[in-house]
Amino acid sequence: MTDTQQKNEVRIASPGRINLIGEHIDYNGGFVLPAAIDKRIYFHLKKNNTHTAKIYSKNMDKEFSFSLENVHPSKTEWHNYILGVVHHIHQLKPNSIQGFDCDIESNLPLGSGVSSSAALECGIAKGLNELFSIGLTDLEIITISRDAEHSFVGTKCGIMDQFAVVKGKKDHLLLLNCDTLEHRLIKADFGDYQIILLNTNVSHNLATSEYNNRREECENALKVIQEKYPNEKYLAQVSPEKVEEFKPNLSEKSFNRALYTSQEQQRTINATKALEQKDFKTFGELLYQSHEGLANLYEVSCTELDFLVNYTKNIPEVIGARMMGGGFGGCTLNLVHKDATAGFITKIEAAYKNEFNLTLTPIIVAIGDGVSIQY
Ligand code: GLA
């Protein structure tokens, strides 16, 4: 039997991701510290011997079909993750995809900052690659998925999410240099502490437009800096001292964005060192500082996220917390003493309900492997 005959169907598990620190740093060319998690989207792909793709989402109980000869963006957002990936595979490897059916089932909360979007993109890319023996490398799966998000979904994201979803390793964080894409595995050892995500269950609709604005504001700040320092390639690589020099030349907003970026880059490097030295207190302190920067200088937080982070400051068993991901909703990431998790969750759930009349969803995460084939 040939390789292709063996693969009439394939099953894929594609995880979400967390990011410990280094937020809004990927598109600024710096270091980030993400990991894949043990919550996943599952795909079952089958050849159907037509020229049509049929996609079914079990969670939404919704289905859509499209002709592989005519792939264009849809008005329905979730379709675009799939359509975008198919389009970019077509661009890179013309005629490599034939008709297929794909069932999707997820235990990843959607739109909550754990990158269900990258999980969807990378999962479908990996599945098609296997089903049709296309021969895409991991890096091609990563960039195709990122490009799908740019051109079909409209978010000008960086590369962190797709990289973590594809390259994640169980019990490890990835220290990723988003300029060179070199990465190093760091043991995810938090001693007596555990990572708990708290999902605000809000997702403010500013997220995409403000995300793209931040990226543009950073690019503009970098251009001004490059007039004096043409060798500076990325904003995250400019030191905070150098950024300070440009206070008179930049608008207050641009200056704040640039300052946050260069400070967050330093925090990420320092946090990685602290973690490797098992200095969890310093690590946690840097998480709080990161949140301050995201809220005040980068302005991507919101009342719900700020409330949750501030609340933890009065709980000694929590040594660090911050908003995670793009912002304007989604989750906070908390480092909580293992003996205190249950009590902490009960207290903060009640406080959140009382403040906003909203339900908080705690997510206890373990760090898992990247996207994988499950025969
Ligand atoms: C989103 C984007 C990523 C990254 C984060 C912020 O998750 O998809 O590329 O920029 O926001 O760190």
Short mmCIF file of C-alpha atoms and ligand atoms in Angstrom, two decimals:
data_model
loop_
_atom_site.label_atom_id
_atom_site.label_comp_id
_atom_site.label_asym_id
_atom_site.label_seq_id
_atom_site.Cartn_x
_atom_site.Cartn_y
_atom_site.Cartn_z
CA MET A 1 0.00 0.00 0.00
CA THR A 2 1.35 3.46 -0.83
CA ASP A 3 1.57 6.22 1.68
CA THR A 4 -1.38 8.10 0.13
CA GLN A 5 -3.65 5.06 0.09
CA GLN A 6 -3.02 4.55 3.79
CA LYS A 7 -4.30 8.03 4.55
CA ASN A 8 -7.96 8.20 3.73
CA GLU A 9 -8.55 9.79 7.07
CA VAL A 10 -6.56 11.42 9.81
CA ARG A 11 -7.19 12.68 13.33
CA ILE A 12 -5.40 15.69 14.76
CA ALA A 13 -5.23 17.27 18.22
CA SER A 14 -4.27 20.94 18.24
CA PRO A 15 -3.70 22.75 21.55
CA GLY A 16 -4.28 26.27 22.79
CA ARG A 17 -1.42 28.24 24.25
CA ILE A 18 -0.55 30.36 27.25
CA ASN A 19 2.10 33.05 27.33
CA LEU A 20 3.97 33.50 30.60
CA ILE A 21 5.45 36.88 29.71
CA GLY A 22 6.48 38.91 26.65
CA GLU A 23 3.07 40.23 25.59
CA HIS A 24 2.72 42.14 22.31
CA ILE A 25 6.38 41.46 21.76
CA ASP A 26 6.28 38.93 18.92
CA TYR A 27 5.50 41.44 16.14
CA ASN A 28 8.09 43.75 17.72
CA GLY A 29 10.87 41.20 17.17
CA GLY A 30 11.66 40.27 20.77
CA PHE A 31 11.57 37.28 23.14
CA VAL A 32 8.32 35.64 24.26
CA LEU A 33 7.73 32.75 26.67
CA PRO A 34 4.69 30.73 25.54
CA ALA A 35 3.70 27.07 25.93
CA ALA A 36 1.08 24.74 24.47
CA ILE A 37 -1.60 23.59 26.93
CA ASP A 38 -3.60 20.44 27.58
CA LYS A 39 -6.85 21.90 26.20
CA ARG A 40 -7.29 21.15 22.52
CA ILE A 41 -9.30 21.26 19.32
CA TYR A 42 -9.79 17.82 17.70
CA PHE A 43 -10.12 17.30 13.94
CA HIS A 44 -11.26 14.29 11.98
CA LEU A 45 -10.48 14.69 8.28
CA LYS A 46 -11.58 12.31 5.54
CA LYS A 47 -11.08 12.37 1.78
CA ASN A 48 -14.43 12.65 -0.02
CA ASN A 49 -13.29 12.27 -3.66
CA THR A 50 -14.96 15.52 -4.78
CA HIS A 51 -13.70 19.08 -5.28
CA THR A 52 -15.56 20.33 -2.26
CA ALA A 53 -14.63 20.73 1.40
CA LYS A 54 -17.30 20.21 4.03
CA ILE A 55 -16.58 21.47 7.55
CA TYR A 56 -18.69 20.65 10.61
CA SER A 57 -18.27 22.20 14.04
CA LYS A 58 -19.69 19.96 16.71
CA ASN A 59 -19.61 22.67 19.41
CA MET A 60 -21.68 25.07 17.33
CA ASP A 61 -23.57 22.34 15.47
CA LYS A 62 -22.92 24.30 12.28
CA GLU A 63 -21.64 23.25 8.91
CA PHE A 64 -20.33 24.95 5.78
CA SER A 65 -19.02 23.84 2.39
CA PHE A 66 -16.84 25.48 -0.20
CA SER A 67 -15.46 24.64 -3.58
CA LEU A 68 -11.71 24.10 -3.60
CA GLU A 69 -11.62 25.82 -6.96
CA ASN A 70 -12.96 29.06 -5.54
CA VAL A 71 -11.63 29.94 -2.10
CA HIS A 72 -12.39 33.46 -0.88
CA PRO A 73 -13.07 35.10 2.50
CA SER A 74 -16.46 34.56 4.13
CA LYS A 75 -18.61 36.92 6.23
CA THR A 76 -18.62 34.31 9.00
CA GLU A 77 -15.46 34.70 11.05
CA TRP A 78 -14.75 31.09 11.98
CA HIS A 79 -14.96 29.98 8.33
CA ASN A 80 -12.06 32.30 7.54
CA TYR A 81 -9.57 30.40 9.68
CA ILE A 82 -10.16 27.33 7.55
CA LEU A 83 -10.55 29.14 4.21
CA GLY A 84 -7.41 31.19 4.84
CA VAL A 85 -5.30 28.11 5.52
CA VAL A 86 -6.60 26.34 2.39
CA HIS A 87 -5.91 29.46 0.33
CA HIS A 88 -2.32 29.75 1.57
CA ILE A 89 -1.62 26.05 1.05
CA HIS A 90 -2.93 26.51 -2.52
CA GLN A 91 -0.51 29.42 -2.98
CA LEU A 92 2.49 27.47 -1.77
CA LYS A 93 1.61 24.02 -3.16
CA PRO A 94 -0.91 24.40 -5.99
CA ASN A 95 -3.33 21.49 -6.55
CA SER A 96 -2.20 19.66 -3.44
CA ILE A 97 -5.64 19.55 -1.75
CA GLN A 98 -8.59 17.52 -3.02
CA GLY A 99 -12.08 17.22 -1.56
CA PHE A 100 -12.35 16.47 2.15
CA ASP A 101 -14.78 16.40 5.07
CA CYS A 102 -13.64 17.71 8.42
CA ASP A 103 -15.38 17.39 11.79
CA ILE A 104 -14.17 19.68 14.53
CA GLU A 105 -14.72 19.39 18.27
CA SER A 106 -13.13 21.63 20.88
CA ASN A 107 -12.55 21.80 24.58
CA LEU A 108 -10.73 25.10 24.26
CA PRO A 109 -12.75 28.12 25.34
CA LEU A 110 -13.24 30.34 22.27
CA GLY A 111 -12.23 34.00 22.21
CA SER A 112 -10.67 33.91 25.66
CA GLY A 113 -7.03 34.62 24.88
CA VAL A 114 -5.77 31.01 24.80
CA SER A 115 -5.51 31.17 21.02
CA SER A 116 -8.28 28.94 19.82
CA SER A 117 -7.68 30.69 16.46
CA ALA A 118 -4.11 29.45 16.08
CA ALA A 119 -5.23 26.00 17.26
CA LEU A 120 -7.85 25.96 14.51
CA GLU A 121 -5.48 27.17 11.80
CA CYS A 122 -2.55 24.94 12.70
CA GLY A 123 -4.83 21.93 13.25
CA ILE A 124 -6.40 22.16 9.80
CA ALA A 125 -3.01 22.86 8.17
CA LYS A 126 -1.44 19.85 9.88
CA GLY A 127 -4.45 17.66 9.02
CA LEU A 128 -4.43 18.57 5.31
CA ASN A 129 -0.67 18.13 5.20
CA GLU A 130 -1.04 14.58 6.51
CA LEU A 131 -4.16 13.62 4.57
CA PHE A 132 -2.74 14.67 1.21
CA SER A 133 0.97 14.08 1.96
CA ILE A 134 1.73 17.67 0.99
CA GLY A 135 5.16 17.75 2.61
CA LEU A 136 4.85 21.06 4.47
CA THR A 137 7.52 21.69 7.11
CA ASP A 138 6.56 22.81 10.63
CA LEU A 139 7.71 26.30 9.77
CA GLU A 140 5.50 26.35 6.69
CA ILE A 141 2.52 25.20 8.77
CA ILE A 142 3.28 28.03 11.21
CA THR A 143 3.61 30.76 8.57
CA ILE A 144 0.64 29.57 6.48
CA SER A 145 -1.51 29.72 9.62
CA ARG A 146 -0.21 33.17 10.54
CA ASP A 147 -0.79 34.42 6.97
CA ALA A 148 -4.36 33.05 7.02
CA GLU A 149 -5.05 35.19 10.07
CA HIS A 150 -3.60 38.30 8.36
CA SER A 151 -5.32 37.97 5.01
CA PHE A 152 -8.62 36.18 5.74
CA VAL A 153 -9.36 37.05 9.38
CA GLY A 154 -7.83 40.52 9.37
CA THR A 155 -5.74 40.39 12.56
CA LYS A 156 -2.15 41.36 11.84
CA CYS A 157 -0.89 38.98 14.53
CA GLY A 158 2.70 38.01 15.24
CA ILE A 159 4.06 34.48 15.07
CA MET A 160 3.98 33.46 18.74
CA ASP A 161 0.63 31.66 18.88
CA GLN A 162 1.13 29.49 15.80
CA PHE A 163 4.70 28.75 16.85
CA ALA A 164 3.65 27.59 20.32
CA VAL A 165 0.77 25.52 18.95
CA VAL A 166 3.07 23.66 16.55
CA LYS A 167 6.32 23.49 18.53
CA GLY A 168 5.04 23.16 22.11
CA LYS A 169 6.58 20.44 24.32
CA LYS A 170 4.99 18.81 27.34
CA ASP A 171 6.17 20.38 30.62
CA HIS A 172 8.24 23.01 28.83
CA LEU A 173 8.02 26.67 27.95
CA LEU A 174 9.44 27.94 24.67
CA LEU A 175 11.77 30.91 24.92
CA LEU A 176 11.25 32.14 21.37
CA ASN A 177 13.25 34.84 19.64
CA CYS A 178 10.64 36.26 17.27
CA ASP A 179 13.30 37.91 15.11
CA THR A 180 15.38 34.80 14.31
CA LEU A 181 12.77 32.18 15.34
CA GLU A 182 15.48 30.41 17.36
CA HIS A 183 13.98 28.89 20.46
CA ARG A 184 15.06 27.20 23.63
CA LEU A 185 13.03 24.87 25.86
CA ILE A 186 12.76 25.97 29.48
CA LYS A 187 11.54 23.48 32.10
CA ALA A 188 8.09 24.59 33.28
CA ASP A 189 8.90 24.18 36.95
CA PHE A 190 7.02 26.58 39.19
CA GLY A 191 7.87 24.85 42.48
CA ASP A 192 4.92 24.98 44.86
CA TYR A 193 2.97 27.22 42.52
CA GLN A 194 0.46 26.41 39.85
CA ILE A 195 -0.78 28.33 36.83
CA ILE A 196 -4.47 29.16 36.96
CA LEU A 197 -6.19 31.07 34.20
CA LEU A 198 -9.26 33.09 35.04
CA ASN A 199 -11.50 33.64 32.06
CA THR A 200 -13.35 36.97 32.39
CA ASN A 201 -15.88 35.71 29.81
CA VAL A 202 -15.78 39.14 28.24
CA SER A 203 -14.35 39.91 24.84
CA HIS A 204 -14.58 43.60 23.97
CA ASN A 205 -15.01 44.18 20.28
CA LEU A 206 -12.09 46.62 20.16
CA ALA A 207 -9.75 43.64 20.16
CA THR A 208 -8.99 43.35 16.44
CA SER A 209 -8.95 47.03 15.51
CA GLU A 210 -6.93 48.06 18.56
CA TYR A 211 -4.55 45.15 18.06
CA ASN A 212 -3.80 46.31 14.53
CA ASN A 213 -3.48 49.91 15.78
CA ARG A 214 -0.87 48.88 18.35
CA ARG A 215 1.15 47.17 15.69
CA GLU A 216 1.04 50.29 13.52
CA GLU A 217 1.87 52.59 16.42
CA CYS A 218 4.94 50.48 17.18
CA GLU A 219 6.05 50.48 13.54
CA ASN A 220 5.72 54.26 13.45
CA ALA A 221 7.72 54.70 16.66
CA LEU A 222 10.43 52.45 15.26
CA LYS A 223 10.65 54.55 12.07
CA VAL A 224 11.36 57.66 14.14
CA ILE A 225 14.03 55.82 16.14
CA GLN A 226 15.59 54.47 12.95
CA GLU A 227 16.10 57.98 11.59
CA LYS A 228 18.81 58.38 14.24
CA TYR A 229 19.72 54.70 14.69
CA PRO A 230 19.27 52.99 11.28
CA ASN A 231 20.67 49.70 12.58
CA GLU A 232 17.81 49.15 15.03
CA LYS A 233 15.80 46.42 13.34
CA TYR A 234 12.92 45.89 15.78
CA LEU A 235 11.34 47.97 18.53
CA ALA A 236 11.77 45.27 21.19
CA GLN A 237 15.52 45.36 20.60
CA VAL A 238 15.83 49.08 21.42
CA SER A 239 16.90 49.59 25.05
CA PRO A 240 14.61 51.55 27.42
CA GLU A 241 17.38 54.18 27.77
CA LYS A 242 17.45 54.74 24.03
CA VAL A 243 13.65 54.95 23.91
CA GLU A 244 13.82 57.70 26.60
CA GLU A 245 15.94 59.80 24.22
CA PHE A 246 12.94 60.02 21.90
CA LYS A 247 10.48 61.39 24.43
CA PRO A 248 10.56 64.85 22.79
CA ASN A 249 10.20 63.41 19.25
CA LEU A 250 7.31 61.02 19.79
CA SER A 251 3.70 61.68 20.71
CA GLU A 252 2.87 60.63 24.28
CA LYS A 253 1.05 57.54 23.01
CA SER A 254 3.85 56.42 20.68
CA PHE A 255 6.41 56.99 23.39
CA ASN A 256 4.40 54.91 25.88
CA ARG A 257 4.00 52.05 23.38
CA ALA A 258 7.73 52.05 22.66
CA LEU A 259 8.67 52.26 26.33
CA TYR A 260 6.37 49.38 27.24
CA THR A 261 7.81 47.25 24.44
CA SER A 262 11.41 47.71 25.42
CA GLN A 263 10.66 47.26 29.14
CA GLU A 264 8.62 44.10 28.49
CA GLN A 265 11.50 42.68 26.49
CA GLN A 266 13.82 43.16 29.50
CA ARG A 267 11.22 41.69 31.84
CA THR A 268 10.96 38.59 29.66
CA ILE A 269 14.70 38.03 29.76
CA ASN A 270 14.81 38.64 33.53
CA ALA A 271 11.76 36.44 34.15
CA THR A 272 13.35 33.55 32.26
CA LYS A 273 16.51 33.89 34.35
CA ALA A 274 14.45 34.02 37.56
CA LEU A 275 12.55 30.89 36.56
CA GLU A 276 15.73 29.00 35.77
CA GLN A 277 17.07 29.97 39.19
CA LYS A 278 13.78 28.95 40.80
CA ASP A 279 13.31 32.49 42.06
CA PHE A 280 9.51 32.35 41.78
CA LYS A 281 8.97 35.53 43.80
CA THR A 282 10.91 37.64 41.28
CA PHE A 283 9.15 35.85 38.44
CA GLY A 284 5.75 36.69 39.96
CA GLU A 285 6.75 40.30 40.58
CA LEU A 286 7.64 40.63 36.88
CA LEU A 287 4.19 39.31 35.94
CA TYR A 288 2.61 42.14 37.96
CA GLN A 289 4.92 44.69 36.33
CA SER A 290 3.99 43.33 32.92
CA HIS A 291 0.32 43.89 33.70
CA GLU A 292 0.98 47.48 34.82
CA GLY A 293 2.73 48.17 31.53
CA LEU A 294 -0.02 46.55 29.46
CA ALA A 295 -2.70 48.50 31.31
CA ASN A 296 -1.08 51.95 31.56
CA LEU A 297 1.47 52.29 28.75
CA TYR A 298 0.19 49.86 26.12
CA GLU A 299 -3.50 50.32 27.02
CA VAL A 300 -4.80 46.89 26.05
CA SER A 301 -6.36 45.89 29.38
CA CYS A 302 -9.95 46.46 30.53
CA THR A 303 -11.83 46.94 33.82
CA GLU A 304 -12.56 43.24 34.28
CA LEU A 305 -8.91 42.20 33.78
CA ASP A 306 -7.62 45.00 36.03
CA PHE A 307 -10.09 44.07 38.74
CA LEU A 308 -8.92 40.44 38.77
CA VAL A 309 -5.23 41.30 38.82
CA ASN A 310 -5.65 43.91 41.56
CA TYR A 311 -7.75 41.54 43.65
CA THR A 312 -4.90 39.01 43.79
CA LYS A 313 -2.54 41.59 45.28
CA ASN A 314 -4.26 41.11 48.66
CA ILE A 315 -3.92 37.34 48.55
CA PRO A 316 -0.48 36.26 49.78
CA GLU A 317 -0.78 32.82 48.13
CA VAL A 318 -0.79 34.50 44.73
CA ILE A 319 2.71 35.62 43.77
CA GLY A 320 2.00 37.02 40.33
CA ALA A 321 -0.83 37.78 37.93
CA ARG A 322 -1.40 39.58 34.67
CA MET A 323 -3.66 39.75 31.67
CA MET A 324 -2.67 37.33 28.93
CA GLY A 325 -2.81 37.50 25.14
CA GLY A 326 -4.02 40.35 22.94
CA GLY A 327 -6.15 41.97 25.69
CA PHE A 328 -9.57 43.70 25.93
CA GLY A 329 -10.95 40.61 27.67
CA GLY A 330 -9.97 36.97 27.78
CA CYS A 331 -8.01 35.52 30.68
CA THR A 332 -5.67 36.53 33.43
CA LEU A 333 -2.77 34.24 34.25
CA ASN A 334 -2.15 33.67 37.96
CA LEU A 335 0.63 31.94 39.84
CA VAL A 336 -1.05 30.48 42.92
CA HIS A 337 0.30 28.34 45.77
CA LYS A 338 -0.85 24.75 45.19
CA ASP A 339 -2.35 24.44 48.69
CA ALA A 340 -4.48 27.54 48.22
CA THR A 341 -5.99 27.09 44.75
CA ALA A 342 -9.50 25.94 45.77
CA GLY A 343 -9.96 28.73 48.34
CA PHE A 344 -8.55 31.31 45.94
CA ILE A 345 -10.94 30.33 43.15
CA THR A 346 -13.99 30.44 45.42
CA LYS A 347 -13.08 33.89 46.76
CA ILE A 348 -12.26 35.52 43.45
CA GLU A 349 -15.32 34.02 41.70
CA ALA A 350 -17.57 35.56 44.32
CA ALA A 351 -15.81 38.92 44.15
CA TYR A 352 -16.07 39.00 40.35
CA LYS A 353 -19.75 38.11 40.43
CA ASN A 354 -20.37 40.79 43.00
CA GLU A 355 -18.50 43.46 41.02
CA PHE A 356 -19.72 42.76 37.46
CA ASN A 357 -22.56 40.26 37.85
CA LEU A 358 -20.57 37.99 35.55
CA THR A 359 -19.38 34.41 35.91
CA LEU A 360 -15.68 33.79 36.09
CA THR A 361 -14.37 30.53 34.62
CA PRO A 362 -11.22 29.15 36.20
CA ILE A 363 -9.01 27.01 33.95
CA ILE A 364 -6.33 24.89 35.57
CA VAL A 365 -3.76 24.27 32.87
CA ALA A 366 -1.03 21.76 32.41
CA ILE A 367 1.58 22.25 29.74
CA GLY A 368 1.22 19.81 26.87
CA ASP A 369 2.62 18.94 23.46
CA GLY A 370 2.12 20.85 20.23
CA VAL A 371 -0.21 19.80 17.40
CA SER A 372 -0.11 16.04 16.88
CA ILE A 373 -1.48 13.26 14.70
CA GLN A 374 -3.71 10.76 16.48
CA TYR A 375 -4.23 7.66 14.41
C1 GLA B 1 -2.40 37.65 20.08
C2 GLA B 1 -1.59 37.50 18.80
C3 GLA B 1 -0.12 37.18 19.09
C4 GLA B 1 0.47 38.12 20.12
C5 GLA B 1 -0.45 38.28 21.32
C6 GLA B 1 0.02 39.36 22.28
O1 GLA B 1 -2.50 36.43 20.75
O2 GLA B 1 -2.14 36.50 17.99
O3 GLA B 1 0.61 37.19 17.88
O4 GLA B 1 0.82 39.36 19.55
O5 GLA B 1 -1.78 38.61 20.93
O6 GLA B 1 1.22 38.98 22.83
#
